[in-house]
Structure formats: C-alpha cells, structure tokens
C-alpha cells in the first residue's frame, strides 16, 4: 500500500504531519510506502530530528501550498505545484494508492474531484465522518464537501455512507436516517422531502427522518445531510465534547477530596476520553471520488495523522470504491 501525504497541510505542518507519517510506517506493516509531498528542505529538517526513520518514507518536493483562506478550485488550477495537487497527481499517475491531507478541505476535495473525477453514478463526492457515541459510532455524511445538495445527491450519500458503515464499522444492513427538523415525513425543506420519498422506495434500510437529538442515541448507523448542516453538527459535537471535558476537569480540581476521587476514577475517565477522541478514528474519507482521499482535521496531531494513514490503507484494501460503485448501480427504486 502506497500513501501520498500532503506534508504542508494543517495547522501544525510539517512537524506533526511528518511525525505521524513516521509513526504510521513503524506501526502498520500493510503500508509499503509513505510519500511526504511538500517543501523538501522543511520536511527533511523534521525527519533529521527523528530517530529510526523508516526507509519506507520518501520525500517528493512541491514548491507551493494552498492556504486555508484561498478559494479551493481557483488555487488548485493556479498552483500547479501545490503539495495537495502533487499528492493527488501521484494517484492519477499510479504512483500512490491513496492520499491524506489535513490542509484546506475544499482544496483536497477540488483536487481529488478535478484530477480523478467521480465514480460512475456519483454526482459529487462527500465527506464521511465517523462520530463516537455512548453505544456505537455512526457515519455522518456529508460532513462538509457540499453546502447545497439536491435530493439525488443526498440519496447517493446514503448509499456511500451505508457501504462505509458496513465494510469499515462492520454494521450488518446499516440503518440509515435523514437528518431533519422533525421525525415526521412531511417535515423539512423540499430537498429533504423528496430525498425521504426516494430513500423510502429504495433497497436501503431507511428508518426515516431523525432529529439531531436522536443521532447520539444509537438509533441509526448512517446520518445523511448536506455538507452545510453536517459540518455544523461535526464542529458543534467537537466543541461540546471539549467543553464537557473542561467542566469535568474544573470540578475535580475544586477540592482535595474531589482530586482524590479523580485519582480513583482515573482509568474510567481515561477510557471515556479514549472512546470520544476523534483522533483515534483517523481522518474522514471523501467517498465517491475515483480514488482514495482521506481528509484530516486542520489541528491534526501526529496520532491523528498516523491513524488517518491506517484508515487510508484499510479503505484501499477493503475495496470501498468498488463496493460503492456496485451499490450505486442498485439504488434506483424497486
């Protein structure tokens, strides 16, 4: 398995990106080669400060970077030698099997879509984020690639999310829910109403509409929405989890007695943190593109990068794209 990594993308690039790639090379034997794409001198400076760098790490120079504030499609077209563009080129040229970037999300989506196109039957790729809950994780799709979506796109997202849930999360006949403002069939805007009708007449295990208060209760395996709503759900969830963590820490440090109690509960608190930490799930796959692209959080640490490379390897080895292409072909109502 060969993974191309955008070494210049992310808040902590290239340091955390390079460290994560080195960690992945140590941990995952299935990964044959990791290409670090970006400013060669900056990447090698980080590599020179690390011990035991694997010979499976190789640097590919790219002279430009797409900034977080740049218009994605315009930047990809103008910056021919950008790190994310060159990384995607490696898939197009058959030099890599998957790409990872924690940089400008729109640029990763644009580069992948423009250079690799989409799978047959897919109009637009969508970001699938795995969200932890007290019972089981679920797939949120789309988590930010498409802000305005017609009903047909939402249905395609449902199919793709179902495949990912079944193959990666091992859900047998995954339950799909359409995120809406109410559980009743008549609720929502015109796009969600029509999507509800189409999904109800499909082969998918469609539960119907689900409200935001339901999605963390484990009632569905796949939550479908447009990228505008999905990105807000994702970032709000992360923010709330962080706030609760800070509240717990503040409360446990109020008195000596509470601090003793915290020491007794240290393992339990650690387990909760581990289960809710999105970095353990790696990055979010861009499903529907004719290639494997994993998108990481801008603040990705070395651990998140390492796990994202693992996810990329699993995606390719499990033939997710082939399964999506097959299931998309079955989608029209019976």
mmCIF file of C-alpha atoms in Angstrom:
data_model
loop_
_atom_site.group_PDB
_atom_site.id
_atom_site.type_symbol
_atom_site.label_atom_id
_atom_site.label_comp_id
_atom_site.label_asym_id
_atom_site.label_seq_id
_atom_site.Cartn_x
_atom_site.Cartn_y
_atom_site.Cartn_z
ATOM 1 C CA UNK A 1 0.000 0.000 0.000
ATOM 2 C CA UNK A 2 1.383 3.393 -1.027
ATOM 3 C CA UNK A 3 0.095 6.549 0.663
ATOM 4 C CA UNK A 4 0.821 10.107 -0.536
ATOM 5 C CA UNK A 5 0.713 12.615 2.334
ATOM 6 C CA UNK A 6 0.278 16.370 1.934
ATOM 7 C CA UNK A 7 3.075 17.275 4.349
ATOM 8 C CA UNK A 8 2.341 21.014 4.203
ATOM 9 C CA UNK A 9 -1.386 20.848 5.027
ATOM 10 C CA UNK A 10 -2.622 21.554 8.550
ATOM 11 C CA UNK A 11 -2.108 23.900 11.478
ATOM 12 C CA UNK A 12 0.969 22.005 12.666
ATOM 13 C CA UNK A 13 2.577 21.177 9.316
ATOM 14 C CA UNK A 14 5.065 19.909 8.526
ATOM 15 C CA UNK A 15 6.142 18.816 12.045
ATOM 16 C CA UNK A 16 3.091 16.818 13.184
ATOM 17 C CA UNK A 17 2.394 15.526 9.687
ATOM 18 C CA UNK A 18 5.911 14.151 9.293
ATOM 19 C CA UNK A 19 5.942 12.681 12.818
ATOM 20 C CA UNK A 20 2.605 10.985 12.152
ATOM 21 C CA UNK A 21 3.844 9.522 8.885
ATOM 22 C CA UNK A 22 6.945 8.119 10.594
ATOM 23 C CA UNK A 23 4.770 6.625 13.342
ATOM 24 C CA UNK A 24 2.497 5.007 10.747
ATOM 25 C CA UNK A 25 5.495 3.471 8.985
ATOM 26 C CA UNK A 26 6.524 1.917 12.293
ATOM 27 C CA UNK A 27 3.061 0.682 13.274
ATOM 28 C CA UNK A 28 1.413 -0.517 10.078
ATOM 29 C CA UNK A 29 3.160 -3.222 8.098
ATOM 30 C CA UNK A 30 0.478 -3.093 5.399
ATOM 31 C CA UNK A 31 1.756 0.343 4.374
ATOM 32 C CA UNK A 32 4.616 -0.282 1.956
ATOM 33 C CA UNK A 33 5.487 3.333 1.194
ATOM 34 C CA UNK A 34 4.606 6.783 2.522
ATOM 35 C CA UNK A 35 5.392 9.735 0.284
ATOM 36 C CA UNK A 36 5.726 13.084 2.062
ATOM 37 C CA UNK A 37 4.827 15.720 -0.514
ATOM 38 C CA UNK A 38 5.858 19.328 0.057
ATOM 39 C CA UNK A 39 8.833 21.582 0.752
ATOM 40 C CA UNK A 40 11.732 19.134 0.693
ATOM 41 C CA UNK A 41 14.051 21.134 2.952
ATOM 42 C CA UNK A 42 11.348 21.704 5.596
ATOM 43 C CA UNK A 43 10.310 18.052 5.571
ATOM 44 C CA UNK A 44 13.871 16.755 5.802
ATOM 45 C CA UNK A 45 14.625 19.124 8.669
ATOM 46 C CA UNK A 46 11.873 17.414 10.696
ATOM 47 C CA UNK A 47 12.964 13.934 9.573
ATOM 48 C CA UNK A 48 16.562 14.615 10.608
ATOM 49 C CA UNK A 49 15.383 15.289 14.148
ATOM 50 C CA UNK A 50 13.589 11.945 14.464
ATOM 51 C CA UNK A 51 15.030 8.579 15.435
ATOM 52 C CA UNK A 52 14.548 5.397 13.472
ATOM 53 C CA UNK A 53 13.016 6.889 10.340
ATOM 54 C CA UNK A 54 11.854 4.016 8.123
ATOM 55 C CA UNK A 55 13.193 3.513 4.622
ATOM 56 C CA UNK A 56 9.530 3.320 3.637
ATOM 57 C CA UNK A 57 9.383 7.129 3.953
ATOM 58 C CA UNK A 58 10.187 9.086 0.784
ATOM 59 C CA UNK A 59 10.075 12.849 0.158
ATOM 60 C CA UNK A 60 8.589 14.326 -3.004
ATOM 61 C CA UNK A 61 9.189 18.062 -3.478
ATOM 62 C CA UNK A 62 6.362 20.516 -4.166
ATOM 63 C CA UNK A 63 7.075 24.247 -4.130
ATOM 64 C CA UNK A 64 3.591 25.615 -3.380
ATOM 65 C CA UNK A 65 0.972 25.349 -0.625
ATOM 66 C CA UNK A 66 -2.771 26.071 -0.786
ATOM 67 C CA UNK A 67 -3.572 28.332 2.167
ATOM 68 C CA UNK A 68 -6.655 27.893 4.322
ATOM 69 C CA UNK A 69 -8.071 31.223 3.149
ATOM 70 C CA UNK A 70 -7.722 30.564 -0.596
ATOM 71 C CA UNK A 71 -10.586 29.702 -2.947
ATOM 72 C CA UNK A 72 -10.039 25.940 -3.417
ATOM 73 C CA UNK A 73 -10.793 25.342 -7.097
ATOM 74 C CA UNK A 74 -9.028 28.533 -8.189
ATOM 75 C CA UNK A 75 -5.953 27.705 -6.113
ATOM 76 C CA UNK A 76 -5.740 24.153 -7.480
ATOM 77 C CA UNK A 77 -5.846 25.442 -11.054
ATOM 78 C CA UNK A 78 -3.335 28.233 -10.470
ATOM 79 C CA UNK A 79 -0.903 26.460 -8.170
ATOM 80 C CA UNK A 80 0.220 23.621 -10.385
ATOM 81 C CA UNK A 81 2.964 22.624 -7.933
ATOM 82 C CA UNK A 82 0.933 22.654 -4.704
ATOM 83 C CA UNK A 83 1.546 19.878 -2.185
ATOM 84 C CA UNK A 84 -2.065 18.653 -2.254
ATOM 85 C CA UNK A 85 -2.183 18.831 -6.063
ATOM 86 C CA UNK A 86 1.022 16.861 -6.469
ATOM 87 C CA UNK A 87 -0.112 14.284 -3.897
ATOM 88 C CA UNK A 88 -3.331 13.664 -5.840
ATOM 89 C CA UNK A 89 -1.338 13.536 -9.077
ATOM 90 C CA UNK A 90 0.522 10.551 -7.633
ATOM 91 C CA UNK A 91 -2.759 8.600 -7.518
ATOM 92 C CA UNK A 92 -3.637 9.705 -11.037
ATOM 93 C CA UNK A 93 -0.228 8.571 -12.291
ATOM 94 C CA UNK A 94 -0.405 5.225 -10.499
ATOM 95 C CA UNK A 95 2.397 6.047 -8.058
ATOM 96 C CA UNK A 96 0.174 6.005 -4.939
ATOM 97 C CA UNK A 97 -2.995 4.231 -3.829
ATOM 98 C CA UNK A 98 -4.391 6.906 -1.501
ATOM 99 C CA UNK A 99 -3.801 10.482 -0.357
ATOM 100 C CA UNK A 100 -4.111 12.204 3.027
ATOM 101 C CA UNK A 101 -4.329 15.932 3.755
ATOM 102 C CA UNK A 102 -5.078 17.973 6.866
ATOM 103 C CA UNK A 103 -4.910 21.223 4.914
ATOM 104 C CA UNK A 104 -7.595 23.232 3.122
ATOM 105 C CA UNK A 105 -10.554 20.817 2.933
ATOM 106 C CA UNK A 106 -12.004 22.485 -0.131
ATOM 107 C CA UNK A 107 -8.652 22.189 -1.901
ATOM 108 C CA UNK A 108 -8.457 18.467 -1.135
ATOM 109 C CA UNK A 109 -11.998 17.986 -2.451
ATOM 110 C CA UNK A 110 -11.339 20.132 -5.537
ATOM 111 C CA UNK A 111 -8.010 18.469 -6.362
ATOM 112 C CA UNK A 112 -9.469 14.984 -5.998
ATOM 113 C CA UNK A 113 -12.605 15.771 -7.987
ATOM 114 C CA UNK A 114 -10.895 17.710 -10.773
ATOM 115 C CA UNK A 115 -7.981 15.319 -11.225
ATOM 116 C CA UNK A 116 -9.578 11.941 -10.504
ATOM 117 C CA UNK A 117 -13.268 12.624 -11.246
ATOM 118 C CA UNK A 118 -16.058 10.708 -9.525
ATOM 119 C CA UNK A 119 -17.126 7.076 -9.570
ATOM 120 C CA UNK A 120 -19.778 6.084 -12.139
ATOM 121 C CA UNK A 121 -23.213 7.039 -10.845
ATOM 122 C CA UNK A 122 -21.885 9.571 -8.319
ATOM 123 C CA UNK A 123 -22.512 13.274 -8.996
ATOM 124 C CA UNK A 124 -20.493 14.689 -6.103
ATOM 125 C CA UNK A 125 -18.149 13.133 -3.533
ATOM 126 C CA UNK A 126 -18.989 13.578 0.142
ATOM 127 C CA UNK A 127 -17.024 13.574 3.385
ATOM 128 C CA UNK A 128 -17.940 10.726 5.741
ATOM 129 C CA UNK A 129 -17.027 11.405 9.370
ATOM 130 C CA UNK A 130 -17.176 8.652 11.990
ATOM 131 C CA UNK A 131 -18.750 10.105 15.158
ATOM 132 C CA UNK A 132 -18.450 8.290 18.518
ATOM 133 C CA UNK A 133 -21.497 7.816 20.781
ATOM 134 C CA UNK A 134 -22.063 6.077 24.149
ATOM 135 C CA UNK A 135 -23.220 2.935 22.332
ATOM 136 C CA UNK A 136 -21.598 2.765 18.887
ATOM 137 C CA UNK A 137 -20.096 5.161 16.335
ATOM 138 C CA UNK A 138 -22.115 6.313 13.350
ATOM 139 C CA UNK A 139 -21.239 7.741 9.937
ATOM 140 C CA UNK A 140 -22.157 11.376 9.279
ATOM 141 C CA UNK A 141 -22.309 12.188 5.547
ATOM 142 C CA UNK A 142 -21.851 14.823 4.140
ATOM 143 C CA UNK A 143 -19.604 16.480 6.744
ATOM 144 C CA UNK A 144 -18.597 19.474 4.672
ATOM 145 C CA UNK A 145 -17.876 18.917 0.980
ATOM 146 C CA UNK A 146 -21.190 20.150 -0.490
ATOM 147 C CA UNK A 147 -23.215 23.005 1.002
ATOM 148 C CA UNK A 148 -26.213 22.821 -1.343
ATOM 149 C CA UNK A 149 -27.474 19.379 -2.283
ATOM 150 C CA UNK A 150 -30.400 18.239 -4.439
ATOM 151 C CA UNK A 151 -32.319 15.145 -3.290
ATOM 152 C CA UNK A 152 -30.458 12.835 -5.658
ATOM 153 C CA UNK A 153 -27.120 13.728 -4.051
ATOM 154 C CA UNK A 154 -28.488 13.036 -0.580
ATOM 155 C CA UNK A 155 -29.573 9.606 -1.764
ATOM 156 C CA UNK A 156 -26.121 8.912 -3.181
ATOM 157 C CA UNK A 157 -24.616 9.972 0.161
ATOM 158 C CA UNK A 158 -26.893 7.465 1.884
ATOM 159 C CA UNK A 159 -25.662 4.645 -0.341
ATOM 160 C CA UNK A 160 -21.999 5.578 0.132
ATOM 161 C CA UNK A 161 -22.357 6.015 3.886
ATOM 162 C CA UNK A 162 -24.082 2.652 4.108
ATOM 163 C CA UNK A 163 -21.209 0.942 2.296
ATOM 164 C CA UNK A 164 -18.627 2.561 4.565
ATOM 165 C CA UNK A 165 -20.598 1.637 7.683
ATOM 166 C CA UNK A 166 -20.981 -1.952 6.547
ATOM 167 C CA UNK A 167 -17.383 -2.532 5.457
ATOM 168 C CA UNK A 168 -15.398 -0.478 7.982
ATOM 169 C CA UNK A 169 -17.697 -0.376 11.040
ATOM 170 C CA UNK A 170 -18.983 -3.920 10.409
ATOM 171 C CA UNK A 171 -22.665 -2.970 10.509
ATOM 172 C CA UNK A 172 -24.862 -5.651 9.001
ATOM 173 C CA UNK A 173 -27.578 -3.975 6.910
ATOM 174 C CA UNK A 174 -26.826 -0.489 8.351
ATOM 175 C CA UNK A 175 -29.765 1.679 9.375
ATOM 176 C CA UNK A 176 -29.903 4.997 7.507
ATOM 177 C CA UNK A 177 -31.519 8.168 8.838
ATOM 178 C CA UNK A 178 -32.140 11.506 7.118
ATOM 179 C CA UNK A 179 -31.270 14.410 9.428
ATOM 180 C CA UNK A 180 -34.240 16.727 9.683
ATOM 181 C CA UNK A 181 -36.078 19.151 11.966
ATOM 182 C CA UNK A 182 -38.666 16.529 12.859
ATOM 183 C CA UNK A 183 -39.337 12.822 12.595
ATOM 184 C CA UNK A 184 -42.499 13.196 10.547
ATOM 185 C CA UNK A 185 -42.347 12.533 6.817
ATOM 186 C CA UNK A 186 -43.783 15.966 5.973
ATOM 187 C CA UNK A 187 -41.078 17.885 7.855
ATOM 188 C CA UNK A 188 -38.144 19.652 6.231
ATOM 189 C CA UNK A 189 -37.438 21.581 3.050
ATOM 190 C CA UNK A 190 -38.230 20.453 -0.489
ATOM 191 C CA UNK A 191 -34.894 18.681 -0.894
ATOM 192 C CA UNK A 192 -35.263 16.561 2.242
ATOM 193 C CA UNK A 193 -38.912 15.767 1.500
ATOM 194 C CA UNK A 194 -38.031 14.448 -1.946
ATOM 195 C CA UNK A 195 -34.972 12.630 -0.590
ATOM 196 C CA UNK A 196 -37.228 10.976 2.007
ATOM 197 C CA UNK A 197 -39.541 9.757 -0.754
ATOM 198 C CA UNK A 198 -36.667 8.364 -2.827
ATOM 199 C CA UNK A 199 -34.999 6.678 0.134
ATOM 200 C CA UNK A 200 -38.294 5.168 1.294
ATOM 201 C CA UNK A 201 -38.640 3.445 -2.079
ATOM 202 C CA UNK A 202 -35.051 2.177 -2.192
ATOM 203 C CA UNK A 203 -33.356 -1.030 -1.094
ATOM 204 C CA UNK A 204 -31.632 0.762 1.779
ATOM 205 C CA UNK A 205 -32.580 0.054 5.395
ATOM 206 C CA UNK A 206 -34.086 3.529 5.722
ATOM 207 C CA UNK A 207 -35.505 4.470 9.133
ATOM 208 C CA UNK A 208 -36.867 7.835 8.029
ATOM 209 C CA UNK A 209 -36.172 11.265 9.416
ATOM 210 C CA UNK A 210 -34.051 11.641 12.552
ATOM 211 C CA UNK A 211 -33.630 14.747 14.672
ATOM 212 C CA UNK A 212 -30.288 15.968 15.973
ATOM 213 C CA UNK A 213 -31.280 14.876 19.495
ATOM 214 C CA UNK A 214 -31.573 11.270 18.287
ATOM 215 C CA UNK A 215 -28.292 10.755 16.468
ATOM 216 C CA UNK A 216 -26.219 10.135 19.616
ATOM 217 C CA UNK A 217 -28.711 7.554 20.902
ATOM 218 C CA UNK A 218 -27.554 4.828 18.504
ATOM 219 C CA UNK A 219 -30.821 4.632 16.570
ATOM 220 C CA UNK A 220 -29.088 4.800 13.165
ATOM 221 C CA UNK A 221 -25.739 3.788 11.679
ATOM 222 C CA UNK A 222 -25.665 6.446 8.957
ATOM 223 C CA UNK A 223 -26.853 10.059 9.268
ATOM 224 C CA UNK A 224 -27.432 11.796 5.916
ATOM 225 C CA UNK A 225 -27.464 15.556 5.414
ATOM 226 C CA UNK A 226 -25.964 18.258 3.229
ATOM 227 C CA UNK A 227 -22.427 19.453 3.952
ATOM 228 C CA UNK A 228 -23.563 22.777 5.425
ATOM 229 C CA UNK A 229 -25.587 21.082 8.149
ATOM 230 C CA UNK A 230 -23.147 18.195 8.549
ATOM 231 C CA UNK A 231 -20.147 20.424 9.137
ATOM 232 C CA UNK A 232 -22.024 22.348 11.820
ATOM 233 C CA UNK A 233 -23.054 19.086 13.519
ATOM 234 C CA UNK A 234 -19.455 17.858 13.428
ATOM 235 C CA UNK A 235 -17.896 21.039 14.803
ATOM 236 C CA UNK A 236 -20.610 21.554 17.413
ATOM 237 C CA UNK A 237 -20.107 17.977 18.628
ATOM 238 C CA UNK A 238 -16.364 18.517 18.926
ATOM 239 C CA UNK A 239 -16.916 21.791 20.771
ATOM 240 C CA UNK A 240 -19.413 20.303 23.234
ATOM 241 C CA UNK A 241 -17.110 17.347 23.940
ATOM 242 C CA UNK A 242 -14.268 19.758 24.655
ATOM 243 C CA UNK A 243 -16.449 21.889 26.923
ATOM 244 C CA UNK A 244 -17.610 18.866 28.940
ATOM 245 C CA UNK A 245 -14.002 17.729 29.328
ATOM 246 C CA UNK A 246 -13.044 21.128 30.712
ATOM 247 C CA UNK A 247 -16.039 21.181 33.075
ATOM 248 C CA UNK A 248 -15.093 17.781 34.473
ATOM 249 C CA UNK A 249 -11.501 18.860 34.974
ATOM 250 C CA UNK A 250 -12.579 22.076 36.708
ATOM 251 C CA UNK A 251 -14.978 20.266 39.030
ATOM 252 C CA UNK A 252 -12.468 17.562 40.002
ATOM 253 C CA UNK A 253 -9.838 20.132 40.934
ATOM 254 C CA UNK A 254 -12.085 22.245 43.199
ATOM 255 C CA UNK A 255 -11.166 20.453 46.436
ATOM 256 C CA UNK A 256 -8.630 17.937 47.726
ATOM 257 C CA UNK A 257 -11.414 15.408 48.310
ATOM 258 C CA UNK A 258 -12.534 15.677 44.682
ATOM 259 C CA UNK A 259 -8.936 15.342 43.474
ATOM 260 C CA UNK A 260 -8.635 12.084 45.411
ATOM 261 C CA UNK A 261 -11.874 10.916 43.794
ATOM 262 C CA UNK A 262 -10.487 11.839 40.389
ATOM 263 C CA UNK A 263 -7.408 9.708 41.037
ATOM 264 C CA UNK A 264 -9.661 6.751 41.855
ATOM 265 C CA UNK A 265 -11.590 7.316 38.615
ATOM 266 C CA UNK A 266 -8.510 7.998 36.502
ATOM 267 C CA UNK A 267 -8.826 4.823 34.425
ATOM 268 C CA UNK A 268 -12.553 5.300 33.795
ATOM 269 C CA UNK A 269 -12.045 8.937 32.785
ATOM 270 C CA UNK A 270 -9.184 7.877 30.507
ATOM 271 C CA UNK A 271 -11.384 5.253 28.852
ATOM 272 C CA UNK A 272 -14.104 7.831 28.192
ATOM 273 C CA UNK A 273 -11.570 10.216 26.692
ATOM 274 C CA UNK A 274 -10.187 7.430 24.508
ATOM 275 C CA UNK A 275 -13.639 6.476 23.210
ATOM 276 C CA UNK A 276 -14.611 10.080 22.443
ATOM 277 C CA UNK A 277 -11.300 11.211 20.939
ATOM 278 C CA UNK A 278 -11.800 11.716 17.168
ATOM 279 C CA UNK A 279 -8.055 11.352 16.599
ATOM 280 C CA UNK A 280 -8.383 7.605 17.199
ATOM 281 C CA UNK A 281 -10.689 7.347 14.170
ATOM 282 C CA UNK A 282 -8.159 8.968 11.841
ATOM 283 C CA UNK A 283 -9.361 11.240 9.073
ATOM 284 C CA UNK A 284 -12.635 11.356 7.186
ATOM 285 C CA UNK A 285 -12.823 9.653 3.776
ATOM 286 C CA UNK A 286 -14.019 11.561 0.731
ATOM 287 C CA UNK A 287 -16.433 8.974 -0.627
ATOM 288 C CA UNK A 288 -17.481 8.929 -4.255
ATOM 289 C CA UNK A 289 -14.235 10.152 -5.797
ATOM 290 C CA UNK A 290 -12.486 7.852 -8.242
ATOM 291 C CA UNK A 291 -9.616 7.413 -5.826
ATOM 292 C CA UNK A 292 -8.963 7.246 -2.094
ATOM 293 C CA UNK A 293 -8.681 10.594 -0.304
ATOM 294 C CA UNK A 294 -8.633 10.974 3.488
ATOM 295 C CA UNK A 295 -9.226 14.449 4.930
ATOM 296 C CA UNK A 296 -7.893 15.297 8.383
ATOM 297 C CA UNK A 297 -8.767 17.987 10.901
ATOM 298 C CA UNK A 298 -6.697 21.139 10.490
ATOM 299 C CA UNK A 299 -5.370 20.693 14.018
ATOM 300 C CA UNK A 300 -4.391 17.044 13.434
ATOM 301 C CA UNK A 301 -1.675 15.761 15.746
ATOM 302 C CA UNK A 302 0.866 13.085 14.868
ATOM 303 C CA UNK A 303 -1.511 10.446 16.306
ATOM 304 C CA UNK A 304 -4.372 11.635 14.091
ATOM 305 C CA UNK A 305 -2.120 11.606 11.032
ATOM 306 C CA UNK A 306 -0.868 8.108 11.818
ATOM 307 C CA UNK A 307 -4.409 6.778 12.225
ATOM 308 C CA UNK A 308 -5.528 8.567 9.058
ATOM 309 C CA UNK A 309 -2.843 6.716 7.106
ATOM 310 C CA UNK A 310 -4.164 3.482 8.648
ATOM 311 C CA UNK A 311 -7.694 4.378 7.521
ATOM 312 C CA UNK A 312 -6.433 5.108 4.005
ATOM 313 C CA UNK A 313 -4.763 1.705 3.871
ATOM 314 C CA UNK A 314 -7.923 -0.033 5.114
ATOM 315 C CA UNK A 315 -10.060 1.813 2.570
ATOM 316 C CA UNK A 316 -7.997 0.585 -0.354
ATOM 317 C CA UNK A 317 -7.529 -2.965 0.931
ATOM 318 C CA UNK A 318 -11.256 -3.324 1.646
ATOM 319 C CA UNK A 319 -12.096 -2.097 -1.880
ATOM 320 C CA UNK A 320 -14.558 0.537 -0.669
ATOM 321 C CA UNK A 321 -14.773 2.263 -4.055
ATOM 322 C CA UNK A 322 -15.633 -0.963 -5.849
ATOM 323 C CA UNK A 323 -18.414 -1.603 -3.322
ATOM 324 C CA UNK A 324 -19.778 1.933 -3.714
ATOM 325 C CA UNK A 325 -19.827 1.624 -7.496
ATOM 326 C CA UNK A 326 -21.672 -1.671 -7.225
ATOM 327 C CA UNK A 327 -24.281 -0.404 -4.721
ATOM 328 C CA UNK A 328 -24.862 2.916 -6.520
ATOM 329 C CA UNK A 329 -25.854 0.863 -9.549
ATOM 330 C CA UNK A 330 -28.549 -0.852 -7.478
ATOM 331 C CA UNK A 331 -30.008 2.295 -5.970
ATOM 332 C CA UNK A 332 -32.973 3.170 -8.262
ATOM 333 C CA UNK A 333 -36.280 2.296 -6.577
ATOM 334 C CA UNK A 334 -37.551 -1.237 -6.946
#
